[in-house]
């Protein structure tokens, strides 16, 4: 035995002890979408650190777009390689699932984010400050609103290009969220995408106080809900002795594989399971904005910079519902008779409250916020169908809805007056006469929200309600249709306002955007109409993706 | 050959399209273009007719499917044509008489500014009517049916500056809608029974369906026929339809619209044959209408309205014959054709008289016109002799056959129907003689027109007289040609079938009786209008006369029963709509709005209350989950 060897044996002596920790096995290729996005985010931080200010904006934009496109290509490659169907499995030691729903949702999130990046990068809407083009974000996030530092930053022409890496971090978290296959990964992913969002919400260039208020509220309530979720995770661990989804599901189904002696007193205690499951559910319902965990939505949607609102409204919903689906379909199917009635109630209340409260809103962004609550209710109706059709209809709805939402918020960024975006509804009166194209585009999105045929909203709603009805949730469908009728009222009211009211004297103008926002809106319209006119291909795609790995 | 059938319909349709869309450039050439296309259609009809004559009786039918029209699941409807002897007869009548009326209109409408449009509508009328008779299924027939309704609406209201014309057009359209409703219901019933609209399976398998269902279908078809053919109780539009230009009256009354009902019943013969109750309804309608129209015709002083009453009455004969089943189908169609000739001639003659008399229509202000308008007098006179059934002329043969067939129905029914038909013949002789005497004989009772100008009667231009002469030939010879060797019977029998009836009275007796009532009718008219001077203003007249002048109170009846009733119904529905439906809707909206306002207050902007809401929500969620398990 050589010296070196003896050192080695000394060094590894404890490793010879019975508790040997195996090196985790990581399938890097299968996790590549997430890794690409997170890697690019880190690169973006380096760009902020080392590149001169003037070059940062184009470089960040390019980096972000390339990263998102590459990640999307990786998702497509994985799906084409059969990971969505036959080769679906839990990667990274069972922490992350690589299966159909995960890939479908990741693809959707990446495409939506790519379009959202266009609106983030828009620099022509706000009038140039001191000769320098500016975007929707604060000159310097750390400067006190209205203070001296802010004036200096504006005068110096600063822009917050950090929003791009922040967005990438958020996207990275969102990619893991619906794929998380154990509760800890779920929690980490939740925090990874929530924290950048809190910061992004605070970065509006105009109405900064409102923006910061919204960010603080979002942060406080988000932290509150995370605590509930984490507590639920702990209880579930106490119940099953494991945090992996499949492990918990096994215990729920009655076959306990390994009993941790330390947990012998609690394993299999149904009270822990029910309370823990309800708390984890609550954490997810908070993220998707379901009643009664929705209160943050209107305030945050209104205060956040509109591009962020659009991104958040679209992508967060996709990620949140993805995680919810996986939790309910993989972990808790054995508990279906316990959680279904509860989810029924949540879905009904969500649809009704969202639709009813939206009726009296006077601010476009708040209106869209309540609309998103109502839509969360519609999607929940598909979730409780507990059938493969339910999964695929929810997947389709998420894809359709996210593009409509993004497009609608993009249009909101265009309508401006001296104080920035003119979001009060009264100012939108007669918009159709001044800017028929913009108003018509917005009308398309509103009709899609309302679920009028030939738009994606109709195909999505139809799929979800059909799945729900087949799943035995007839009353839910009735409530859904009634809520849709109520919702149609305020969507159509905006259309009437735009096209059949006299324009105001000092009404807002529609800014001419750069090709970035234009293409974001155009993509939104194109997807809305394509999914509305020929939904079958995408329904089939969602149908093929609809099986969760266990 | 098959392709020609499509062209037959297409030619006038093309004309309508070109004339209506062509704009002012066609103002001068338009009338001739329209006439040419009608003539092309007629020529195609003649070619197809010659081709058909070259084949044996059973192989004469041509079928052609142009394209699949509505292929939706098990529901299939094609645009296809079926040309057999029955539709061939109609095609020749429609295009032949139609072309003559086009030609006549060139002269009649020469001074009208909107004549291009007029010819467009005329062509549309022809196209729709041809589609109606050539369709090989009920759905396509319905298209033609509605097309005829539309075109008649446009033509009756052509002089839309006159409120009376606009009203008349609206009335015709509305009354026709009632009939159309019957047809659409009949078509739906046929589809639910047979699963198809095509004539072929429906009519060959008619007896497969139960009698009750067939009776329902047949009654609905009868309702449709009543609407288009102006039969009681849907007859009220016909008299008012005289508000249209006279060529329109000739077209509607002789060649096209009113014959549609007879066509429908004859075509659907298989359905009616299997539904005896419905046939009874048909003959009742026919008998009532033939008397109704004749009585109305007696009292009218307006020459066109008198002729309108006559049309109603003559169509009543046809419906009566069609309702008799296989005994009568052939004679219904034969009378339809001969009537097409003489009634068109009479209307064109009336138009010619009006043309010469400053558009005066009151016969009491005519008189002694025979020397001023010799051609009109002779052609009108021949038409007159034909319609009253003067021996040897067209009407004699066709009407006589119908009276015989009515008697041949047998039993009490046969006597009643035959008696009604005979009585109708007498009244026909009376009112037509009256028209003739008032117009062409006696002393001149001409009055100055609204501008104080005395009329200067003169013969009409060549474009108007030539069609009248041609039609007069038809009025004289058509009946004889059809009857020698039973030509028409043999021609149509393969399609409609034929049975000899067993008449309780011999054919000779019937003919003799017809002659007697004819002479009586003419004699009474002569006694009243030939021997005595005619007052220029109508005397008050008896109660029946006054009722007949008001179309036997049909409008009053409709007003009291339908219009008032309808008004009450709409008013009460409006009340229900306002108070109940609107109340519920507005109430819902208000309560949603109120609820929204109240729920909005929960959103107070404080993060602490949001957190409380979440906390409470989580508590409820947990409680509910545990509760579910406990239950």
PDB file of C-alpha atoms in Angstrom, chain A residues 104-332:
ATOM      1  CA  UNK A 104     -46.037  20.231 -23.383  1.00  0.00           C
ATOM      2  CA  UNK A 105     -46.188  22.765 -20.588  1.00  0.00           C
ATOM      3  CA  UNK A 106     -42.482  23.556 -20.827  1.00  0.00           C
ATOM      4  CA  UNK A 107     -42.860  24.167 -24.534  1.00  0.00           C
ATOM      5  CA  UNK A 108     -45.816  26.447 -23.905  1.00  0.00           C
ATOM      6  CA  UNK A 109     -43.987  28.373 -21.195  1.00  0.00           C
ATOM      7  CA  UNK A 110     -40.942  28.836 -23.411  1.00  0.00           C
ATOM      8  CA  UNK A 111     -42.964  30.103 -26.384  1.00  0.00           C
ATOM      9  CA  UNK A 112     -44.993  32.452 -24.219  1.00  0.00           C
ATOM     10  CA  UNK A 113     -41.848  33.743 -22.560  1.00  0.00           C
ATOM     11  CA  UNK A 114     -40.209  34.299 -25.922  1.00  0.00           C
ATOM     12  CA  UNK A 115     -43.122  36.466 -26.990  1.00  0.00           C
ATOM     13  CA  UNK A 116     -43.126  38.192 -23.616  1.00  0.00           C
ATOM     14  CA  UNK A 117     -39.462  39.085 -24.089  1.00  0.00           C
ATOM     15  CA  UNK A 118     -40.468  41.097 -27.150  1.00  0.00           C
ATOM     16  CA  UNK A 119     -42.710  43.268 -25.018  1.00  0.00           C
ATOM     17  CA  UNK A 120     -40.013  43.547 -22.334  1.00  0.00           C
ATOM     18  CA  UNK A 121     -37.583  44.888 -24.911  1.00  0.00           C
ATOM     19  CA  UNK A 122     -39.946  47.466 -26.430  1.00  0.00           C
ATOM     20  CA  UNK A 123     -38.300  50.918 -26.328  1.00  0.00           C
ATOM     21  CA  UNK A 124     -40.410  53.082 -28.563  1.00  0.00           C
ATOM     22  CA  UNK A 125     -43.603  53.505 -26.609  1.00  0.00           C
ATOM     23  CA  UNK A 126     -42.409  55.825 -23.885  1.00  0.00           C
ATOM     24  CA  UNK A 127     -41.134  59.142 -25.141  1.00  0.00           C
ATOM     25  CA  UNK A 128     -37.337  59.193 -25.033  1.00  0.00           C
ATOM     26  CA  UNK A 129     -35.900  60.536 -21.782  1.00  0.00           C
ATOM     27  CA  UNK A 130     -33.153  63.031 -22.469  1.00  0.00           C
ATOM     28  CA  UNK A 131     -32.655  61.686 -25.935  1.00  0.00           C
ATOM     29  CA  UNK A 132     -32.311  58.085 -24.913  1.00  0.00           C
ATOM     30  CA  UNK A 133     -34.917  55.456 -25.689  1.00  0.00           C
ATOM     31  CA  UNK A 134     -36.447  53.914 -22.590  1.00  0.00           C
ATOM     32  CA  UNK A 135     -38.568  50.873 -21.884  1.00  0.00           C
ATOM     33  CA  UNK A 136     -41.291  50.132 -19.353  1.00  0.00           C
ATOM     34  CA  UNK A 137     -38.868  49.568 -16.522  1.00  0.00           C
ATOM     35  CA  UNK A 138     -37.499  51.923 -13.914  1.00  0.00           C
ATOM     36  CA  UNK A 139     -34.247  53.662 -14.652  1.00  0.00           C
ATOM     37  CA  UNK A 140     -32.800  52.311 -11.470  1.00  0.00           C
ATOM     38  CA  UNK A 141     -34.757  49.934  -9.324  1.00  0.00           C
ATOM     39  CA  UNK A 142     -32.981  50.874  -6.136  1.00  0.00           C
ATOM     40  CA  UNK A 143     -33.620  54.597  -6.428  1.00  0.00           C
ATOM     41  CA  UNK A 144     -36.371  56.007  -4.216  1.00  0.00           C
ATOM     42  CA  UNK A 145     -39.386  57.047  -6.309  1.00  0.00           C
ATOM     43  CA  UNK A 146     -39.328  60.788  -6.917  1.00  0.00           C
ATOM     44  CA  UNK A 147     -36.001  61.108  -5.166  1.00  0.00           C
ATOM     45  CA  UNK A 148     -32.795  62.679  -6.332  1.00  0.00           C
ATOM     46  CA  UNK A 149     -31.144  59.398  -7.230  1.00  0.00           C
ATOM     47  CA  UNK A 150     -33.994  58.603  -9.552  1.00  0.00           C
ATOM     48  CA  UNK A 151     -33.703  61.928 -11.338  1.00  0.00           C
ATOM     49  CA  UNK A 152     -30.008  61.347 -11.806  1.00  0.00           C
ATOM     50  CA  UNK A 153     -30.590  57.879 -13.135  1.00  0.00           C
ATOM     51  CA  UNK A 154     -33.207  59.124 -15.584  1.00  0.00           C
ATOM     52  CA  UNK A 155     -30.967  61.928 -16.712  1.00  0.00           C
ATOM     53  CA  UNK A 156     -28.111  59.506 -17.202  1.00  0.00           C
ATOM     54  CA  UNK A 157     -30.384  57.370 -19.337  1.00  0.00           C
ATOM     55  CA  UNK A 158     -30.099  54.269 -17.244  1.00  0.00           C
ATOM     56  CA  UNK A 159     -32.301  51.310 -18.007  1.00  0.00           C
ATOM     57  CA  UNK A 160     -32.832  48.206 -15.966  1.00  0.00           C
ATOM     58  CA  UNK A 161     -31.550  45.551 -18.307  1.00  0.00           C
ATOM     59  CA  UNK A 162     -31.428  43.153 -15.355  1.00  0.00           C
ATOM     60  CA  UNK A 163     -35.038  42.341 -16.173  1.00  0.00           C
ATOM     61  CA  UNK A 164     -33.846  39.889 -18.813  1.00  0.00           C
ATOM     62  CA  UNK A 165     -31.851  37.602 -16.519  1.00  0.00           C
ATOM     63  CA  UNK A 166     -34.629  37.991 -13.935  1.00  0.00           C
ATOM     64  CA  UNK A 167     -37.100  36.786 -16.514  1.00  0.00           C
ATOM     65  CA  UNK A 168     -34.823  33.875 -17.396  1.00  0.00           C
ATOM     66  CA  UNK A 169     -34.539  32.822 -13.754  1.00  0.00           C
ATOM     67  CA  UNK A 170     -38.300  32.961 -13.438  1.00  0.00           C
ATOM     68  CA  UNK A 171     -38.705  30.900 -16.573  1.00  0.00           C
ATOM     69  CA  UNK A 172     -36.177  28.378 -15.261  1.00  0.00           C
ATOM     70  CA  UNK A 173     -38.244  27.939 -12.122  1.00  0.00           C
ATOM     71  CA  UNK A 174     -41.450  27.693 -14.117  1.00  0.00           C
ATOM     72  CA  UNK A 175     -39.971  24.957 -16.280  1.00  0.00           C
ATOM     73  CA  UNK A 176     -39.221  22.840 -13.216  1.00  0.00           C
ATOM     74  CA  UNK A 177     -42.500  23.622 -11.436  1.00  0.00           C
ATOM     75  CA  UNK A 178     -44.890  21.506 -13.519  1.00  0.00           C
ATOM     76  CA  UNK A 179     -42.220  18.789 -13.868  1.00  0.00           C
ATOM     77  CA  UNK A 180     -41.343  18.600 -10.171  1.00  0.00           C
ATOM     78  CA  UNK A 181     -41.770  15.038  -9.025  1.00  0.00           C
ATOM     79  CA  UNK A 182     -41.137  15.507  -5.363  1.00  0.00           C
ATOM     80  CA  UNK A 183     -42.411  18.048  -2.937  1.00  0.00           C
ATOM     81  CA  UNK A 184     -39.056  19.659  -2.193  1.00  0.00           C
ATOM     82  CA  UNK A 185     -38.316  20.233  -5.854  1.00  0.00           C
ATOM     83  CA  UNK A 186     -41.779  21.680  -6.106  1.00  0.00           C
ATOM     84  CA  UNK A 187     -41.092  24.127  -3.321  1.00  0.00           C
ATOM     85  CA  UNK A 188     -37.674  25.112  -4.644  1.00  0.00           C
ATOM     86  CA  UNK A 189     -39.058  25.678  -8.109  1.00  0.00           C
ATOM     87  CA  UNK A 190     -41.858  27.770  -6.654  1.00  0.00           C
ATOM     88  CA  UNK A 191     -39.402  30.032  -4.917  1.00  0.00           C
ATOM     89  CA  UNK A 192     -37.072  30.178  -7.901  1.00  0.00           C
ATOM     90  CA  UNK A 193     -39.746  31.593 -10.116  1.00  0.00           C
ATOM     91  CA  UNK A 194     -41.573  33.644  -7.498  1.00  0.00           C
ATOM     92  CA  UNK A 195     -38.677  35.739  -6.238  1.00  0.00           C
ATOM     93  CA  UNK A 196     -37.705  37.183  -9.650  1.00  0.00           C
ATOM     94  CA  UNK A 197     -41.365  37.954 -10.252  1.00  0.00           C
ATOM     95  CA  UNK A 198     -41.599  39.947  -7.021  1.00  0.00           C
ATOM     96  CA  UNK A 199     -38.643  42.002  -8.145  1.00  0.00           C
ATOM     97  CA  UNK A 200     -39.959  42.453 -11.671  1.00  0.00           C
ATOM     98  CA  UNK A 201     -43.263  43.716 -10.316  1.00  0.00           C
ATOM     99  CA  UNK A 202     -41.519  46.541  -8.517  1.00  0.00           C
ATOM    100  CA  UNK A 203     -39.693  47.861 -11.568  1.00  0.00           C
ATOM    101  CA  UNK A 204     -42.293  50.001 -13.352  1.00  0.00           C
ATOM    102  CA  UNK A 205     -40.968  53.246 -14.816  1.00  0.00           C
ATOM    103  CA  UNK A 206     -44.237  55.112 -14.350  1.00  0.00           C
ATOM    104  CA  UNK A 207     -46.400  55.003 -11.223  1.00  0.00           C
ATOM    105  CA  UNK A 208     -43.518  53.531  -9.293  1.00  0.00           C
ATOM    106  CA  UNK A 209     -45.189  53.711  -5.894  1.00  0.00           C
ATOM    107  CA  UNK A 210     -48.096  51.639  -7.140  1.00  0.00           C
ATOM    108  CA  UNK A 211     -45.627  49.223  -8.636  1.00  0.00           C
ATOM    109  CA  UNK A 212     -43.626  48.876  -5.449  1.00  0.00           C
ATOM    110  CA  UNK A 213     -46.762  48.517  -3.372  1.00  0.00           C
ATOM    111  CA  UNK A 214     -47.901  45.686  -5.598  1.00  0.00           C
ATOM    112  CA  UNK A 215     -44.523  43.996  -5.340  1.00  0.00           C
ATOM    113  CA  UNK A 216     -44.530  44.160  -1.568  1.00  0.00           C
ATOM    114  CA  UNK A 217     -48.053  42.791  -1.381  1.00  0.00           C
ATOM    115  CA  UNK A 218     -47.208  40.030  -3.758  1.00  0.00           C
ATOM    116  CA  UNK A 219     -44.085  39.202  -1.789  1.00  0.00           C
ATOM    117  CA  UNK A 220     -45.829  39.198   1.588  1.00  0.00           C
ATOM    118  CA  UNK A 221     -48.749  37.115   0.452  1.00  0.00           C
ATOM    119  CA  UNK A 222     -46.524  34.869  -1.612  1.00  0.00           C
ATOM    120  CA  UNK A 223     -44.316  34.228   1.400  1.00  0.00           C
ATOM    121  CA  UNK A 224     -47.433  33.569   3.458  1.00  0.00           C
ATOM    122  CA  UNK A 225     -48.684  31.011   0.993  1.00  0.00           C
ATOM    123  CA  UNK A 226     -45.234  29.433   0.682  1.00  0.00           C
ATOM    124  CA  UNK A 227     -45.287  28.893   4.415  1.00  0.00           C
ATOM    125  CA  UNK A 228     -48.596  27.061   4.114  1.00  0.00           C
ATOM    126  CA  UNK A 229     -47.230  24.977   1.286  1.00  0.00           C
ATOM    127  CA  UNK A 230     -44.063  24.123   3.186  1.00  0.00           C
ATOM    128  CA  UNK A 231     -46.065  23.161   6.242  1.00  0.00           C
ATOM    129  CA  UNK A 232     -48.152  20.930   4.033  1.00  0.00           C
ATOM    130  CA  UNK A 233     -44.986  19.324   2.665  1.00  0.00           C
ATOM    131  CA  UNK A 234     -43.822  18.613   6.180  1.00  0.00           C
ATOM    132  CA  UNK A 235     -47.136  17.009   7.110  1.00  0.00           C
ATOM    133  CA  UNK A 236     -47.100  14.871   3.985  1.00  0.00           C
ATOM    134  CA  UNK A 237     -43.579  13.758   4.810  1.00  0.00           C
ATOM    135  CA  UNK A 238     -44.789  12.843   8.241  1.00  0.00           C
ATOM    136  CA  UNK A 239     -47.574  10.866   6.644  1.00  0.00           C
ATOM    137  CA  UNK A 240     -45.559   8.974   4.038  1.00  0.00           C
ATOM    138  CA  UNK A 241     -41.978   9.092   5.197  1.00  0.00           C
ATOM    139  CA  UNK A 242     -40.981  10.374   1.782  1.00  0.00           C
ATOM    140  CA  UNK A 243     -41.443  13.469  -0.314  1.00  0.00           C
ATOM    141  CA  UNK A 244     -41.492  11.856  -3.724  1.00  0.00           C
ATOM    142  CA  UNK A 245     -44.829  11.886  -5.461  1.00  0.00           C
ATOM    143  CA  UNK A 246     -44.784   8.218  -6.296  1.00  0.00           C
ATOM    144  CA  UNK A 247     -43.764   7.323  -2.753  1.00  0.00           C
ATOM    145  CA  UNK A 248     -46.653   9.271  -1.248  1.00  0.00           C
ATOM    146  CA  UNK A 249     -49.028   7.824  -3.798  1.00  0.00           C
ATOM    147  CA  UNK A 250     -47.927   4.333  -2.784  1.00  0.00           C
ATOM    148  CA  UNK A 251     -48.642   5.009   0.843  1.00  0.00           C
ATOM    149  CA  UNK A 252     -52.011   6.498  -0.050  1.00  0.00           C
ATOM    150  CA  UNK A 253     -52.788   3.338  -1.954  1.00  0.00           C
ATOM    151  CA  UNK A 254     -51.830   1.259   1.026  1.00  0.00           C
ATOM    152  CA  UNK A 255     -48.484  -0.335   0.094  1.00  0.00           C
ATOM    153  CA  UNK A 256     -45.825   1.052   2.333  1.00  0.00           C
ATOM    154  CA  UNK A 257     -42.383   0.202   0.968  1.00  0.00           C
ATOM    155  CA  UNK A 258     -40.080   1.304   3.743  1.00  0.00           C
ATOM    156  CA  UNK A 259     -41.086   2.413   7.143  1.00  0.00           C
ATOM    157  CA  UNK A 260     -38.851   5.016   8.725  1.00  0.00           C
ATOM    158  CA  UNK A 261     -38.760   4.001  12.366  1.00  0.00           C
ATOM    159  CA  UNK A 262     -38.657   7.625  13.415  1.00  0.00           C
ATOM    160  CA  UNK A 263     -41.976   8.181  11.689  1.00  0.00           C
ATOM    161  CA  UNK A 264     -43.673   4.998  12.752  1.00  0.00           C
ATOM    162  CA  UNK A 265     -46.144   6.959  14.871  1.00  0.00           C
ATOM    163  CA  UNK A 266     -47.414   9.084  12.050  1.00  0.00           C
ATOM    164  CA  UNK A 267     -47.055   7.049   8.890  1.00  0.00           C
ATOM    165  CA  UNK A 268     -50.385   6.334   7.364  1.00  0.00           C
ATOM    166  CA  UNK A 269     -52.194   8.847   9.578  1.00  0.00           C
ATOM    167  CA  UNK A 270     -54.913  10.119   7.326  1.00  0.00           C
ATOM    168  CA  UNK A 271     -55.369  13.394   9.196  1.00  0.00           C
ATOM    169  CA  UNK A 272     -51.815  14.324   8.226  1.00  0.00           C
ATOM    170  CA  UNK A 273     -52.471  13.348   4.657  1.00  0.00           C
ATOM    171  CA  UNK A 274     -55.665  15.348   4.347  1.00  0.00           C
ATOM    172  CA  UNK A 275     -54.403  18.449   6.097  1.00  0.00           C
ATOM    173  CA  UNK A 276     -51.030  18.310   4.360  1.00  0.00           C
ATOM    174  CA  UNK A 277     -52.630  17.744   0.966  1.00  0.00           C
ATOM    175  CA  UNK A 278     -55.030  20.638   1.514  1.00  0.00           C
ATOM    176  CA  UNK A 279     -52.184  22.968   2.461  1.00  0.00           C
ATOM    177  CA  UNK A 280     -50.057  22.043  -0.544  1.00  0.00           C
ATOM    178  CA  UNK A 281     -53.118  22.508  -2.726  1.00  0.00           C
ATOM    179  CA  UNK A 282     -53.657  25.900  -1.202  1.00  0.00           C
ATOM    180  CA  UNK A 283     -50.140  26.979  -2.081  1.00  0.00           C
ATOM    181  CA  UNK A 284     -50.734  26.051  -5.697  1.00  0.00           C
ATOM    182  CA  UNK A 285     -54.194  27.603  -5.804  1.00  0.00           C
ATOM    183  CA  UNK A 286     -52.609  30.825  -4.624  1.00  0.00           C
ATOM    184  CA  UNK A 287     -50.273  30.833  -7.604  1.00  0.00           C
ATOM    185  CA  UNK A 288     -53.036  30.247 -10.120  1.00  0.00           C
ATOM    186  CA  UNK A 289     -55.208  32.886  -8.507  1.00  0.00           C
ATOM    187  CA  UNK A 290     -58.145  30.794  -7.369  1.00  0.00           C
ATOM    188  CA  UNK A 291     -60.708  32.184  -4.941  1.00  0.00           C
ATOM    189  CA  UNK A 292     -60.274  32.764  -1.987  1.00  0.00           C
ATOM    190  CA  UNK A 293     -56.526  32.988  -2.578  1.00  0.00           C
ATOM    191  CA  UNK A 294     -56.913  35.468  -5.422  1.00  0.00           C
ATOM    192  CA  UNK A 295     -56.846  38.783  -3.600  1.00  0.00           C
ATOM    193  CA  UNK A 296     -53.326  39.634  -4.683  1.00  0.00           C
ATOM    194  CA  UNK A 297     -54.137  39.296  -8.370  1.00  0.00           C
ATOM    195  CA  UNK A 298     -55.909  42.580  -9.190  1.00  0.00           C
ATOM    196  CA  UNK A 299     -53.531  44.705  -7.167  1.00  0.00           C
ATOM    197  CA  UNK A 300     -50.412  43.066  -8.563  1.00  0.00           C
ATOM    198  CA  UNK A 301     -51.665  42.936 -12.137  1.00  0.00           C
ATOM    199  CA  UNK A 302     -52.476  46.604 -11.949  1.00  0.00           C
ATOM    200  CA  UNK A 303     -49.285  47.776 -10.306  1.00  0.00           C
ATOM    201  CA  UNK A 304     -46.726  45.682 -12.153  1.00  0.00           C
ATOM    202  CA  UNK A 305     -45.224  46.967 -15.386  1.00  0.00           C
ATOM    203  CA  UNK A 306     -47.637  45.797 -18.075  1.00  0.00           C
ATOM    204  CA  UNK A 307     -45.149  43.556 -19.919  1.00  0.00           C
ATOM    205  CA  UNK A 308     -44.466  41.815 -16.606  1.00  0.00           C
ATOM    206  CA  UNK A 309     -48.190  41.491 -15.968  1.00  0.00           C
ATOM    207  CA  UNK A 310     -48.661  39.863 -19.341  1.00  0.00           C
ATOM    208  CA  UNK A 311     -45.789  37.463 -18.761  1.00  0.00           C
ATOM    209  CA  UNK A 312     -46.894  36.650 -15.262  1.00  0.00           C
ATOM    210  CA  UNK A 313     -50.541  36.210 -16.149  1.00  0.00           C
ATOM    211  CA  UNK A 314     -49.677  33.843 -18.958  1.00  0.00           C
ATOM    212  CA  UNK A 315     -46.650  31.846 -17.824  1.00  0.00           C
ATOM    213  CA  UNK A 316     -47.367  31.612 -14.090  1.00  0.00           C
ATOM    214  CA  UNK A 317     -50.784  30.227 -14.806  1.00  0.00           C
ATOM    215  CA  UNK A 318     -49.346  27.560 -17.100  1.00  0.00           C
ATOM    216  CA  UNK A 319     -46.717  26.527 -14.559  1.00  0.00           C
ATOM    217  CA  UNK A 320     -49.113  26.639 -11.608  1.00  0.00           C
ATOM    218  CA  UNK A 321     -51.808  24.558 -13.260  1.00  0.00           C
ATOM    219  CA  UNK A 322     -49.165  22.117 -14.471  1.00  0.00           C
ATOM    220  CA  UNK A 323     -48.009  21.533 -10.924  1.00  0.00           C
ATOM    221  CA  UNK A 324     -51.585  21.306  -9.684  1.00  0.00           C
ATOM    222  CA  UNK A 325     -52.442  18.702 -12.301  1.00  0.00           C
ATOM    223  CA  UNK A 326     -49.430  16.600 -11.401  1.00  0.00           C
ATOM    224  CA  UNK A 327     -50.111  16.792  -7.706  1.00  0.00           C
ATOM    225  CA  UNK A 328     -53.754  15.802  -8.091  1.00  0.00           C
ATOM    226  CA  UNK A 329     -53.252  13.137 -10.741  1.00  0.00           C
ATOM    227  CA  UNK A 330     -50.049  11.522  -9.443  1.00  0.00           C
ATOM    228  CA  UNK A 331     -49.996  12.024  -5.686  1.00  0.00           C
ATOM    229  CA  UNK A 332     -53.620  12.189  -4.728  1.00  0.00           C
TER     230      UNK A 332
END
